Amino acid sequence: MRFLDDDGRFGLLISPLSGDRMFRFQFIVDGQLIGDQEGSIIGSVMTQLKNRPHIDDTRLDLLDSSPAEFMDLLAADEFLHDSTIMSSVESLDRWTVYGYVRAGRFVMVAREVTVKKSSRILVADIDEVEFNSIVDAARSYWLKFRADPMA
């Protein structure tokens, strides 16, 4: 099941796999599906999504002018890194993904981890209300399916 914003630039893909707790879980960032298709236990990422930090730090404006420097900033600044990193899903092992809320907007930034430092940086920037709606719908689907896999 895909849960998307109106433009299809941000979303979640959640698909139950065989077994009672495993789901395929991927993000859609900048219209691109990221993460692998292996099964994951997704409870921790669902909690992370419900609790994205609200950060009012003008250094985050760097994303608009220099996404590469922005990624370097988040990697180097311990507070920004620890509070924004999406680190609890096995399907994202080959990705660096940051997510936060600022000024009523949810921002997710992702870059594939490769030997080339110049891999493409993907950005999704949507209204916080729309983000919460997507997360609530995905979370409801996940919880309902966990409660009754035959539903």
XYZ file of N, CA and C in Angstrom:
453
model
N 0.851 -1.168 0.000
C 0.000 0.000 0.000
C 0.900 1.234 0.000
N 0.595 2.171 -0.881
C 1.349 3.424 -0.944
C 0.519 4.542 -0.330
N 1.192 5.349 0.471
C 0.598 6.521 1.086
C 1.415 7.713 0.609
N 0.777 8.597 -0.194
C 1.508 9.660 -0.884
C 0.921 11.034 -0.632
N 1.772 12.065 -0.789
C 1.266 13.430 -0.813
C 0.617 13.674 -2.174
N -0.025 14.813 -2.337
C -0.761 15.095 -3.573
C 0.120 15.097 -4.820
N 1.382 15.461 -4.668
C 2.290 15.534 -5.815
C 3.094 14.252 -6.039
N 2.968 13.292 -5.139
C 3.728 12.051 -5.261
C 5.209 12.212 -4.982
N 5.583 13.298 -4.326
C 7.000 13.551 -4.039
C 7.430 12.971 -2.693
N 6.480 12.734 -1.798
C 6.790 12.097 -0.513
C 5.738 11.034 -0.224
N 6.198 9.944 0.350
C 5.249 8.918 0.746
C 5.921 7.748 1.432
N 5.084 6.793 1.770
C 5.518 5.570 2.420
C 4.943 4.399 1.655
N 5.718 3.353 1.506
C 5.231 2.110 0.953
C 5.321 1.074 2.070
N 4.187 0.470 2.388
C 4.117 -0.559 3.425
C 3.378 -1.743 2.834
N 4.049 -2.886 2.860
C 3.455 -4.080 2.288
C 3.755 -5.271 3.188
N 2.714 -5.925 3.694
C 2.965 -7.082 4.564
C 3.615 -8.225 3.788
N 4.533 -8.898 4.439
C 5.187 -10.070 3.866
C 4.746 -11.285 4.659
N 5.124 -12.439 4.198
C 4.745 -13.648 4.918
C 5.303 -13.589 6.333
N 4.554 -14.126 7.255
C 4.914 -14.018 8.660
C 4.058 -12.958 9.305
N 4.104 -12.887 10.586
C 3.166 -11.997 11.269
C 3.715 -10.612 11.574
N 4.989 -10.371 11.411
C 5.532 -9.078 11.803
C 6.355 -8.399 10.727
N 6.611 -9.051 9.631
C 7.517 -8.511 8.620
C 6.749 -7.725 7.551
N 7.298 -6.557 7.213
C 6.719 -5.690 6.198
C 7.819 -5.187 5.283
N 7.476 -5.025 4.022
C 8.341 -4.259 3.127
C 8.054 -2.807 3.476
N 9.102 -2.026 3.703
C 8.937 -0.622 4.060
C 9.935 0.203 3.257
N 9.416 1.173 2.517
C 10.265 2.083 1.763
C 9.683 3.488 1.825
N 10.556 4.469 1.691
C 10.127 5.858 1.566
C 10.050 6.222 0.093
N 9.221 7.182 -0.201
C 9.217 7.849 -1.499
C 9.681 9.264 -1.207
N 10.837 9.617 -1.747
C 11.431 10.936 -1.512
C 11.753 11.536 -2.869
N 11.256 12.726 -3.091
C 11.465 13.411 -4.373
C 10.935 12.557 -5.523
N 9.861 11.807 -5.238
C 9.222 10.966 -6.235
C 9.914 9.640 -6.486
N 11.020 9.374 -5.780
C 11.797 8.148 -6.003
C 11.641 7.194 -4.814
N 11.423 5.939 -5.116
C 11.326 4.898 -4.099
C 12.725 4.584 -3.592
N 12.917 4.664 -2.254
C 14.235 4.374 -1.689
C 14.130 3.264 -0.656
N 15.214 2.550 -0.501
C 15.264 1.427 0.414
C 15.146 0.129 -0.356
N 15.416 -0.963 0.336
C 15.330 -2.248 -0.345
C 13.970 -2.896 -0.088
N 13.754 -4.069 -0.677
C 12.459 -4.729 -0.599
C 12.443 -5.856 0.424
N 13.501 -5.976 1.201
C 13.570 -7.019 2.208
C 12.587 -6.720 3.344
N 12.206 -7.753 4.056
C 11.281 -7.588 5.165
C 11.912 -6.891 6.353
N 11.104 -6.102 7.046
C 11.539 -5.369 8.228
C 10.457 -5.441 9.290
N 10.866 -5.305 10.517
C 9.924 -5.067 11.613
C 9.884 -3.552 11.753
N 8.736 -2.936 11.494
C 8.703 -1.481 11.289
C 8.147 -0.670 12.459
N 7.960 -1.287 13.597
C 7.417 -0.545 14.739
C 8.241 0.661 15.131
N 9.566 0.532 15.124
C 10.405 1.651 15.550
C 10.344 2.817 14.564
N 10.287 2.543 13.258
C 10.204 3.645 12.311
C 8.828 4.311 12.374
N 7.787 3.552 12.664
C 6.465 4.167 12.796
C 6.457 5.128 13.988
N 7.148 4.765 15.054
C 7.272 5.657 16.206
C 8.106 6.874 15.843
N 9.212 6.664 15.129
C 10.043 7.793 14.696
C 9.247 8.767 13.831
N 8.434 8.252 12.938
C 7.658 9.122 12.054
C 6.640 9.944 12.834
N 6.041 9.357 13.857
C 5.065 10.092 14.657
C 5.725 11.168 15.504
N 7.024 11.049 15.723
C 7.730 11.947 16.643
C 8.874 12.700 15.977
N 8.668 13.175 14.758
C 9.716 13.942 14.087
C 9.953 15.237 14.841
N 11.217 15.608 15.014
C 11.533 16.811 15.783
C 11.152 18.087 15.039
N 10.777 19.080 15.812
C 10.560 20.430 15.298
C 11.851 21.199 15.591
N 12.515 21.653 14.543
C 13.809 22.310 14.713
C 13.770 23.679 14.056
N 14.094 24.696 14.838
C 14.151 26.061 14.313
C 15.610 26.509 14.342
N 16.338 26.113 13.344
C 17.759 26.416 13.249
C 18.006 26.957 11.847
N 18.429 28.200 11.761
C 18.596 28.832 10.451
C 19.662 28.153 9.598
N 20.536 27.359 10.207
C 21.535 26.639 9.411
C 20.872 25.645 8.454
N 19.644 25.236 8.756
C 18.932 24.313 7.875
C 18.565 24.957 6.539
N 18.628 26.296 6.467
C 18.403 27.003 5.197
C 19.439 26.621 4.145
N 20.558 26.067 4.577
C 21.618 25.641 3.670
C 21.116 24.633 2.639
N 20.058 23.900 2.976
C 19.497 22.921 2.043
C 19.096 23.586 0.723
N 18.552 24.789 0.799
C 18.094 25.481 -0.408
C 19.247 25.873 -1.344
N 20.378 26.248 -0.778
C 21.475 26.740 -1.603
C 22.542 25.693 -1.901
N 22.747 24.761 -0.985
C 23.809 23.773 -1.178
C 23.457 22.465 -0.467
N 22.710 21.594 -1.138
C 22.337 20.325 -0.507
C 23.533 19.494 -0.028
N 24.647 19.518 -0.751
C 25.823 18.741 -0.326
C 26.382 19.289 0.988
N 26.489 20.604 1.103
C 26.956 21.207 2.359
C 25.949 20.954 3.485
N 24.680 20.945 3.153
C 23.640 20.628 4.138
C 23.860 19.222 4.705
N 24.098 18.259 3.826
C 24.347 16.887 4.279
C 25.604 16.825 5.138
N 26.627 17.565 4.772
C 27.850 17.613 5.575
C 27.566 18.210 6.953
N 26.744 19.260 6.993
C 26.374 19.882 8.269
C 25.670 18.881 9.168
N 24.678 18.174 8.640
C 23.945 17.222 9.469
C 24.828 16.064 9.920
N 25.779 15.681 9.100
C 26.704 14.614 9.500
C 27.660 15.080 10.597
N 28.027 16.361 10.580
C 29.033 16.873 11.522
C 28.445 17.394 12.826
N 27.255 17.947 12.789
C 26.649 18.530 13.994
C 25.925 17.439 14.780
N 26.412 17.127 15.950
C 25.876 16.002 16.721
C 24.387 16.158 17.036
N 23.953 17.343 17.454
C 22.535 17.537 17.780
C 21.664 17.372 16.545
N 22.016 18.056 15.463
C 21.200 17.966 14.251
C 21.174 16.535 13.714
N 22.329 15.891 13.706
C 22.397 14.512 13.211
C 21.520 13.587 14.053
N 21.745 13.584 15.356
C 21.038 12.638 16.231
C 19.530 12.870 16.265
N 19.108 14.110 16.139
C 17.669 14.382 16.229
C 16.929 14.178 14.909
N 17.627 14.214 13.781
C 16.936 14.140 12.494
C 17.146 12.829 11.739
N 18.148 12.044 12.101
C 18.467 10.825 11.344
C 17.340 9.797 11.472
N 16.984 9.185 10.364
C 16.007 8.091 10.348
C 16.833 6.810 10.282
N 17.052 6.192 11.432
C 18.052 5.135 11.475
C 17.532 3.766 11.877
N 16.259 3.622 12.063
C 15.788 2.386 12.699
C 15.154 1.372 11.756
N 15.341 1.499 10.470
C 14.730 0.555 9.541
C 15.812 -0.139 8.725
N 15.794 -1.462 8.774
C 16.805 -2.240 8.066
C 16.784 -1.987 6.567
N 15.628 -1.689 6.011
C 15.522 -1.509 4.560
C 16.235 -0.251 4.072
N 16.659 0.601 4.989
C 17.346 1.838 4.608
C 18.845 1.770 4.881
N 19.377 0.567 5.056
C 20.792 0.418 5.403
C 21.727 1.099 4.409
N 21.350 1.171 3.172
C 22.222 1.775 2.153
C 21.885 3.246 1.894
N 21.140 3.856 2.805
C 20.715 5.244 2.641
C 20.985 6.049 3.905
N 21.317 7.314 3.718
C 21.338 8.280 4.810
C 20.077 9.104 4.641
N 19.213 9.072 5.661
C 17.918 9.745 5.564
C 17.710 10.609 6.810
N 17.415 11.887 6.563
C 17.108 12.826 7.639
C 15.677 13.316 7.467
N 14.969 13.521 8.588
C 13.613 14.059 8.529
C 13.338 14.939 9.734
N 12.701 16.072 9.490
C 12.405 17.013 10.568
C 11.275 17.937 10.125
N 10.736 18.678 11.086
C 9.702 19.679 10.825
C 10.288 21.048 11.154
N 10.058 21.981 10.242
C 10.514 23.358 10.456
C 9.513 24.309 9.826
N 9.054 25.251 10.621
C 8.137 26.296 10.143
C 6.909 25.700 9.453
N 6.333 24.647 10.050
C 5.117 24.056 9.510
C 5.309 23.161 8.297
N 6.563 22.851 7.963
C 6.876 22.007 6.816
C 7.647 20.786 7.291
N 7.321 19.631 6.725
C 8.106 18.435 6.966
C 9.111 18.309 5.830
N 10.366 18.068 6.185
C 11.433 17.944 5.196
C 12.105 16.589 5.391
N 12.262 15.850 4.291
C 13.033 14.614 4.310
C 14.103 14.731 3.234
N 15.328 14.399 3.626
C 16.468 14.468 2.727
C 17.141 13.098 2.740
N 17.432 12.565 1.561
C 18.010 11.230 1.477
C 19.133 11.204 0.451
N 20.138 10.410 0.772
C 21.235 10.192 -0.182
C 21.691 8.746 -0.035
N 21.830 8.088 -1.172
C 22.307 6.714 -1.158
C 23.775 6.699 -0.751
N 24.126 5.747 0.094
C 25.509 5.596 0.527
C 26.240 4.808 -0.556
N 27.179 5.462 -1.208
C 27.969 4.835 -2.277
C 29.426 5.238 -2.096
N 30.276 4.647 -2.892
C 31.682 5.036 -2.849
C 31.889 6.415 -3.466
N 30.943 6.839 -4.307
C 31.006 8.178 -4.892
C 30.345 9.150 -3.917
N 31.041 10.185 -3.528
C 30.454 11.173 -2.625
C 29.390 12.002 -3.336
N 29.380 11.978 -4.645
C 28.493 12.851 -5.412
C 27.137 12.222 -5.733
N 26.706 11.211 -4.979
C 25.400 10.627 -5.281
C 24.300 11.671 -5.094
N 23.239 11.499 -5.853
C 22.133 12.465 -5.893
C 21.475 12.611 -4.518
N 21.176 13.832 -4.140
C 20.483 14.127 -2.892
C 19.017 14.359 -3.219
N 18.159 13.571 -2.600
C 16.713 13.658 -2.822
C 16.083 14.458 -1.695
N 15.128 15.322 -2.037
C 14.480 16.169 -1.034
C 12.968 16.135 -1.235
N 12.255 15.930 -0.155
C 10.796 16.090 -0.150
C 10.471 17.136 0.901
N 9.640 18.080 0.553
C 9.262 19.185 1.448
C 7.756 19.359 1.318
N 7.018 18.967 2.378
C 5.556 19.049 2.320
C 5.019 19.690 3.587
N 3.791 20.114 3.513
C 3.117 20.715 4.658
C 3.056 19.704 5.813
N 3.288 20.168 7.022
C 3.288 19.288 8.193
C 1.944 18.577 8.372
N 0.862 19.250 8.092
C -0.468 18.638 8.220
C -0.604 17.478 7.240
N -0.159 17.672 6.016
C -0.208 16.602 5.019
C 0.692 15.434 5.430
N 1.881 15.752 5.932
C 2.785 14.709 6.430
C 2.108 13.898 7.535
N 1.521 14.578 8.505
C 0.851 13.874 9.604
C -0.290 13.000 9.099
N -0.996 13.463 8.103
C -2.090 12.688 7.517
C -1.560 11.405 6.872
N -0.466 11.509 6.147
C 0.148 10.339 5.503
C 0.613 9.345 6.561
N 1.301 9.838 7.573
C 1.814 8.960 8.636
C 0.657 8.313 9.392
N -0.377 9.077 9.704
C -1.534 8.509 10.423
C -2.210 7.417 9.610
N -2.376 7.637 8.315
C -3.013 6.627 7.464
C -2.147 5.368 7.378
N -0.851 5.551 7.200
C 0.057 4.399 7.115
C 0.110 3.653 8.435
N 0.162 4.388 9.516
C 0.206 3.771 10.844
C -1.085 2.995 11.124
N -2.229 3.558 10.765
C -3.514 2.869 10.957
C -3.555 1.577 10.157
N -3.084 1.633 8.915
C -3.037 0.445 8.063
C -2.153 -0.618 8.710
N -0.984 -0.228 9.133
C -0.032 -1.155 9.749
C -0.606 -1.782 11.021
N -1.189 -0.952 11.888
C -1.756 -1.460 13.140
C -2.947 -2.386 12.878
N -3.786 -2.022 11.928
C -4.937 -2.860 11.592
C -4.473 -4.202 11.026
N -3.484 -4.165 10.151
C -2.994 -5.407 9.561
C -2.326 -6.285 10.607
N -1.601 -5.661 11.514
C -0.963 -6.436 12.594
C -2.012 -7.102 13.479
N -3.118 -6.391 13.718
C -4.170 -6.928 14.577
C -4.941 -8.066 13.897
N -5.139 -7.932 12.565
C -5.891 -8.941 11.823
C -5.297 -9.108 10.431
N -4.282 -9.973 10.273
C -3.626 -10.137 8.980
C -4.554 -10.567 7.853
N -5.723 -11.079 8.162
C -6.658 -11.514 7.124
C -7.572 -10.393 6.668
N -7.492 -9.230 7.302
C -8.395 -8.104 6.984
C -8.087 -7.530 5.612
